[in-house]
Short mmCIF file of C-alpha atoms in Angstrom, two decimals:
data_model
loop_
_atom_site.label_atom_id
_atom_site.label_comp_id
_atom_site.label_asym_id
_atom_site.label_seq_id
_atom_site.Cartn_x
_atom_site.Cartn_y
_atom_site.Cartn_z
CA UNK Y 1 12.09 46.25 34.52
CA UNK Y 2 13.70 43.16 36.04
CA UNK Y 3 17.41 42.59 35.55
CA UNK Y 4 18.35 40.03 32.89
CA UNK Y 5 19.03 36.53 34.19
CA UNK Y 6 22.75 35.80 33.80
CA UNK Y 7 23.73 32.28 32.80
CA UNK Y 8 27.22 30.82 33.03
CA UNK Y 9 28.64 27.44 32.09
CA UNK Y 10 31.41 25.38 33.68
CA UNK Y 11 33.25 22.78 31.62
CA UNK Y 12 36.16 20.74 32.94
CA UNK Y 13 38.55 19.02 30.57
CA UNK Y 14 41.60 16.80 30.63
CA UNK Y 15 42.66 18.36 27.34
CA UNK Y 16 42.31 15.08 25.45
CA UNK Y 17 39.11 15.83 23.50
CA UNK Y 18 39.76 19.12 21.72
CA UNK Y 19 37.31 18.52 18.85
CA UNK Y 20 34.48 17.49 21.16
CA UNK Y 21 35.21 20.42 23.46
CA UNK Y 22 35.06 22.87 20.56
CA UNK Y 23 31.74 21.39 19.38
CA UNK Y 24 30.30 21.75 22.88
CA UNK Y 25 31.44 25.36 23.16
CA UNK Y 26 29.93 26.11 19.75
CA UNK Y 27 26.60 24.66 20.91
CA UNK Y 28 26.72 26.88 24.01
CA UNK Y 29 27.48 29.93 21.87
CA UNK Y 30 24.39 29.19 19.74
CA UNK Y 31 22.00 29.38 22.70
CA UNK Y 32 19.08 31.76 22.32
CA UNK Y 33 18.85 34.89 24.45
CA UNK Y 34 21.71 36.68 26.17
CA UNK Y 35 25.10 35.02 25.65
CA UNK Y 36 26.13 32.33 28.12
CA UNK Y 37 29.41 33.10 29.86
CA UNK Y 38 31.77 30.10 29.81
CA UNK Y 39 34.71 28.99 31.93
CA UNK Y 40 36.77 25.96 30.87
CA UNK Y 41 38.88 24.38 33.61
CA UNK Y 42 41.93 22.36 32.58
CA UNK Y 43 41.97 19.72 35.31
CA UNK Y 44 45.68 19.08 35.60
CA UNK Y 45 46.24 19.72 31.89
CA UNK Y 46 46.49 22.61 29.43
CA UNK Y 47 43.21 23.77 27.92
CA UNK Y 48 42.99 23.26 24.13
CA UNK Y 49 42.32 26.27 21.94
CA UNK Y 50 38.91 27.77 22.71
CA UNK Y 51 36.82 30.47 21.00
CA UNK Y 52 37.40 34.11 21.84
CA UNK Y 53 35.53 35.19 24.96
CA UNK Y 54 35.73 31.81 26.69
CA UNK Y 55 37.69 32.08 29.93
CA UNK Y 56 40.11 29.35 30.95
CA UNK Y 57 41.68 28.16 34.19
CA UNK Y 58 44.55 25.66 34.11
CA UNK Y 59 45.14 23.65 37.29
CA UNK Y 60 48.60 22.19 38.02
CA UNK Y 61 47.05 18.90 39.16
CA UNK Y 62 43.88 16.92 38.59
CA UNK Y 63 41.49 17.81 41.43
CA UNK Y 64 38.86 15.33 40.31
CA UNK Y 65 35.41 16.11 38.97
CA UNK Y 66 33.99 17.94 42.01
CA UNK Y 67 37.23 19.81 42.68
CA UNK Y 68 37.50 20.95 39.08
CA UNK Y 69 33.88 22.05 38.96
CA UNK Y 70 34.25 23.94 42.22
CA UNK Y 71 37.13 25.91 40.70
CA UNK Y 72 34.84 26.72 37.77
CA UNK Y 73 32.12 27.88 40.17
CA UNK Y 74 34.49 30.25 41.97
CA UNK Y 75 35.60 31.70 38.62
CA UNK Y 76 32.13 33.29 38.59
CA UNK Y 77 32.64 34.89 42.00
CA UNK Y 78 32.11 33.41 45.48
CA UNK Y 79 29.67 30.54 45.08
CA UNK Y 80 29.15 31.56 41.44
CA UNK Y 81 27.37 34.72 42.59
CA UNK Y 82 28.30 36.78 39.52
CA UNK Y 83 25.65 34.83 37.58
CA UNK Y 84 22.16 33.56 38.44
CA UNK Y 85 22.36 30.09 36.86
CA UNK Y 86 25.30 27.80 36.19
CA UNK Y 87 25.28 25.02 33.60
CA UNK Y 88 27.63 22.08 34.19
CA UNK Y 89 28.43 20.28 30.95
CA UNK Y 90 30.67 17.33 30.05
CA UNK Y 91 33.38 18.30 27.58
CA UNK Y 92 32.37 15.51 25.18
CA UNK Y 93 28.70 16.47 25.26
CA UNK Y 94 26.72 18.75 22.97
CA UNK Y 95 23.61 20.81 23.65
CA UNK Y 96 21.09 19.37 21.20
CA UNK Y 97 18.86 22.46 21.06
CA UNK Y 98 19.44 26.20 20.99
CA UNK Y 99 16.75 26.98 23.57
CA UNK Y 100 18.17 25.10 26.56
CA UNK Y 101 19.51 28.19 28.35
CA UNK Y 102 16.19 29.99 27.78
CA UNK Y 103 14.25 26.99 29.08
CA UNK Y 104 16.40 27.10 32.21
CA UNK Y 105 15.71 30.80 32.70
CA UNK Y 106 11.98 30.19 32.31
CA UNK Y 107 11.94 27.18 34.65
CA UNK Y 108 13.76 28.93 37.48
CA UNK Y 109 11.66 32.09 37.05
CA UNK Y 110 8.43 30.09 37.22
CA UNK Y 111 9.31 28.11 40.37
CA UNK Y 112 11.00 29.82 43.31
CA UNK Y 113 11.60 26.45 45.01
CA UNK Y 114 13.44 24.97 42.03
CA UNK Y 115 17.16 24.80 42.73
CA UNK Y 116 18.59 22.26 40.27
CA UNK Y 117 17.60 20.92 36.84
CA UNK Y 118 18.91 17.61 35.52
CA UNK Y 119 19.03 17.38 31.72
CA UNK Y 120 18.26 14.28 29.67
CA UNK Y 121 21.38 12.65 28.21
CA UNK Y 122 20.87 11.09 24.78
CA UNK Y 123 23.18 9.14 22.51
CA UNK Y 124 23.80 11.34 19.43
CA UNK Y 125 23.49 8.42 17.01
CA UNK Y 126 20.48 6.53 18.39
CA UNK Y 127 18.76 9.14 20.54
CA UNK Y 128 18.65 6.53 23.31
CA UNK Y 129 18.80 7.57 26.96
CA UNK Y 130 20.45 4.98 29.20
CA UNK Y 131 18.39 3.95 32.21
CA UNK Y 132 21.19 5.02 34.58
CA UNK Y 133 20.89 8.55 33.18
CA UNK Y 134 17.32 8.97 34.43
CA UNK Y 135 17.80 10.07 38.06
CA UNK Y 136 14.86 8.22 39.64
CA UNK Y 137 13.91 4.62 40.45
CA UNK Y 138 11.09 4.50 37.87
CA UNK Y 139 13.38 5.11 34.92
CA UNK Y 140 11.66 3.17 32.13
CA UNK Y 141 10.30 6.30 30.44
CA UNK Y 142 13.11 8.84 29.96
CA UNK Y 143 10.72 11.19 28.16
CA UNK Y 144 8.74 11.82 31.34
CA UNK Y 145 9.84 14.90 33.26
CA UNK Y 146 9.43 14.84 37.04
CA UNK Y 147 10.64 15.96 40.42
CA UNK Y 148 13.68 13.88 41.43
CA UNK Y 149 16.09 13.52 44.33
CA UNK Y 150 19.44 13.76 42.54
CA UNK Y 151 20.86 14.94 39.22
CA UNK Y 152 23.40 14.16 36.50
CA UNK Y 153 26.79 15.78 37.09
CA UNK Y 154 27.74 16.64 33.51
CA UNK Y 155 24.34 17.79 32.27
CA UNK Y 156 22.58 20.12 34.65
CA UNK Y 157 21.74 23.66 35.67
CA UNK Y 158 21.99 25.01 39.21
CA UNK Y 159 20.56 28.20 40.65
CA UNK Y 160 23.65 29.82 42.16
CA UNK Y 161 21.73 30.78 45.30
CA UNK Y 162 21.78 27.06 46.11
CA UNK Y 163 25.58 27.03 46.00
CA UNK Y 164 25.95 30.13 48.12
CA UNK Y 165 23.53 28.66 50.67
CA UNK Y 166 24.69 25.03 50.98
CA UNK Y 167 28.17 25.10 49.44
CA UNK Y 168 29.61 23.41 46.40
CA UNK Y 169 30.50 19.84 45.57
CA UNK Y 170 32.58 17.74 48.02
CA UNK Y 171 36.16 18.02 46.73
CA UNK Y 172 37.41 14.88 48.47
CA UNK Y 173 34.99 12.61 46.60
CA UNK Y 174 37.10 13.10 43.42
CA UNK Y 175 34.71 10.95 41.37
CA UNK Y 176 31.26 9.42 42.06
CA UNK Y 177 28.25 10.44 44.17
CA UNK Y 178 29.28 14.09 44.52
CA UNK Y 179 26.01 15.14 42.84
CA UNK Y 180 23.87 13.23 45.33
CA UNK Y 181 25.77 14.81 48.21
CA UNK Y 182 24.92 18.29 46.88
CA UNK Y 183 21.37 17.22 46.02
CA UNK Y 184 20.65 15.98 49.54
CA UNK Y 185 22.03 19.18 51.07
CA UNK Y 186 19.93 21.29 48.69
CA UNK Y 187 16.77 19.29 49.44
CA UNK Y 188 17.42 19.61 53.16
CA UNK Y 189 17.64 23.40 52.69
CA UNK Y 190 14.19 23.42 51.05
CA UNK Y 191 15.12 23.40 47.34
CA UNK Y 192 13.63 21.07 44.73
CA UNK Y 193 15.20 19.23 41.77
CA UNK Y 194 13.61 18.60 38.38
CA UNK Y 195 14.48 16.13 35.65
CA UNK Y 196 13.60 17.72 32.31
CA UNK Y 197 13.41 15.51 29.23
CA UNK Y 198 13.20 18.52 26.91
CA UNK Y 199 16.63 19.82 27.95
CA UNK Y 200 18.99 17.49 26.11
CA UNK Y 201 22.73 16.96 26.15
CA UNK Y 202 23.92 14.64 23.40
CA UNK Y 203 26.64 12.38 24.77
CA UNK Y 204 28.14 9.13 23.44
CA UNK Y 205 26.93 6.00 25.20
CA UNK Y 206 29.46 4.96 27.85
CA UNK Y 207 29.81 2.64 30.83
CA UNK Y 208 30.88 4.18 34.16
CA UNK Y 209 33.09 1.16 34.86
CA UNK Y 210 35.45 2.36 32.10
CA UNK Y 211 37.22 4.33 34.83
CA UNK Y 212 39.88 2.24 36.56
CA UNK Y 213 38.96 3.63 39.98
CA UNK Y 214 35.22 3.16 39.51
CA UNK Y 215 34.47 0.29 41.91
CA UNK Y 216 36.66 1.58 44.76
CA UNK Y 217 35.42 5.16 44.62
CA UNK Y 218 31.77 4.21 44.17
CA UNK Y 219 31.97 2.18 47.40
CA UNK Y 220 34.11 4.63 49.36
CA UNK Y 221 31.99 7.62 48.43
CA UNK Y 222 28.77 5.74 49.13
CA UNK Y 223 29.95 5.32 52.73
CA UNK Y 224 31.06 8.95 52.93
CA UNK Y 225 27.71 10.08 51.51
CA UNK Y 226 25.82 8.21 54.22
CA UNK Y 227 28.13 9.26 57.04
CA UNK Y 228 27.91 12.92 56.01
CA UNK Y 229 24.21 13.24 55.32
CA UNK Y 230 21.97 10.57 56.80
CA UNK Y 231 20.44 10.32 60.27
CA UNK Y 232 22.43 7.75 62.27
CA UNK Y 233 19.55 5.27 62.20
CA UNK Y 234 19.54 5.15 58.40
CA UNK Y 235 23.29 4.83 57.79
CA UNK Y 236 23.48 1.01 58.27
CA UNK Y 237 20.20 0.50 56.42
CA UNK Y 238 21.33 2.51 53.38
CA UNK Y 239 24.74 0.86 53.21
CA UNK Y 240 23.31 -2.60 53.82
CA UNK Y 241 20.88 -2.20 50.93
CA UNK Y 242 23.66 -1.10 48.60
CA UNK Y 243 25.92 -3.95 49.65
CA UNK Y 244 23.11 -6.40 48.87
CA UNK Y 245 22.46 -4.77 45.47
CA UNK Y 246 26.17 -4.91 44.64
CA UNK Y 247 26.33 -8.62 45.42
CA UNK Y 248 23.16 -9.33 43.43
CA UNK Y 249 24.76 -7.73 40.37
CA UNK Y 250 27.51 -10.37 40.60
CA UNK Y 251 30.54 -8.25 39.69
CA UNK Y 252 33.82 -9.90 38.76
CA UNK Y 253 36.16 -10.99 41.53
CA UNK Y 254 38.62 -8.06 40.95
CA UNK Y 255 35.72 -5.58 40.86
CA UNK Y 256 34.26 -6.99 44.08
CA UNK Y 257 37.67 -6.86 45.77
CA UNK Y 258 38.03 -3.19 44.76
CA UNK Y 259 34.49 -2.46 45.96
CA UNK Y 260 35.06 -3.95 49.41
CA UNK Y 261 38.40 -2.13 49.62
CA UNK Y 262 36.60 1.14 48.93
CA UNK Y 263 33.88 0.26 51.44
CA UNK Y 264 36.48 -0.25 54.18
CA UNK Y 265 38.24 2.96 53.13
CA UNK Y 266 34.98 4.86 53.49
CA UNK Y 267 34.78 3.90 57.15
CA UNK Y 268 38.49 4.33 57.91
CA UNK Y 269 39.01 7.80 56.42
CA UNK Y 270 37.54 11.24 57.22
CA UNK Y 271 34.35 11.97 55.29
CA UNK Y 272 34.21 15.72 55.92
CA UNK Y 273 31.69 17.57 58.09
CA UNK Y 274 28.64 15.58 59.19
CA UNK Y 275 25.34 17.43 58.77
CA UNK Y 276 22.56 14.82 58.95
CA UNK Y 277 19.41 15.74 57.07
CA UNK Y 278 16.23 16.40 58.99
CA UNK Y 279 13.59 13.67 59.23
CA UNK Y 280 11.19 15.85 57.28
CA UNK Y 281 13.75 15.77 54.43
CA UNK Y 282 13.75 11.96 54.68
CA UNK Y 283 9.97 12.10 54.30
CA UNK Y 284 10.28 14.52 51.37
CA UNK Y 285 12.68 12.12 49.60
CA UNK Y 286 10.27 9.27 50.28
CA UNK Y 287 7.32 11.20 48.83
CA UNK Y 288 9.41 11.98 45.76
CA UNK Y 289 9.82 8.25 45.20
CA UNK Y 290 13.31 7.59 46.49
CA UNK Y 291 13.64 7.18 50.26
CA UNK Y 292 17.29 7.58 51.31
CA UNK Y 293 17.82 3.88 51.91
CA UNK Y 294 18.39 3.07 48.24
#
């Protein structure tokens, strides 16, 4: 008999949404099959009251989204190795169905190349999935599952063998593009990523620009992402395309000033170790519909 597949969940919180956090944890507890082990990380804040059996880690300072999630990963052993699958869930989300953990077990068991699953995010009131929450260029039909080249940070499942092989999220990014950095490293190591419309996290509709640091960090981390992961030939192409797209979107003057400040910062500051992907990975990304120039 094969050993049962162990599933864990990492949730980071700023401690300011106790009711939403409790609802999320209740939805995790209701998952079919063996219980999902849960770690809640207080990212520079105390953790609100949680149900019995949920482990907590309270950090003295806010390490950002990737830093907080990495602490949660290590709470399950080096690289999360005490479990087989880790769910990463936003603290104001809610698993819409009770079979999500079982669907993850089945998906990973059926496909040895599958390393990461990106869930569909839906507004709890309207059921709508925002276009930006479909991690592919052809995003008009959120109900279509497919292979993709990145994933959604607060609604996903990762095979922990991926983390032990390629490492966790880039701590220094703090916020924005950390998922794509991990996705590109996983794809370069031979893993695949699926977007699954039947695995749903209910989450209130939001705009990413609600964060005060959004424009600066999006630009800075975009540069870091390219410098860390792309072949040298593609770095200026990728960043040039994104600069053009940013200008076409006609952001406000303060937003554009913050963006260009972040862009300069991305070039002027260390980006971490550079491990450019192989050209066959570039071709794989292209065949999957998103060449790494956009």
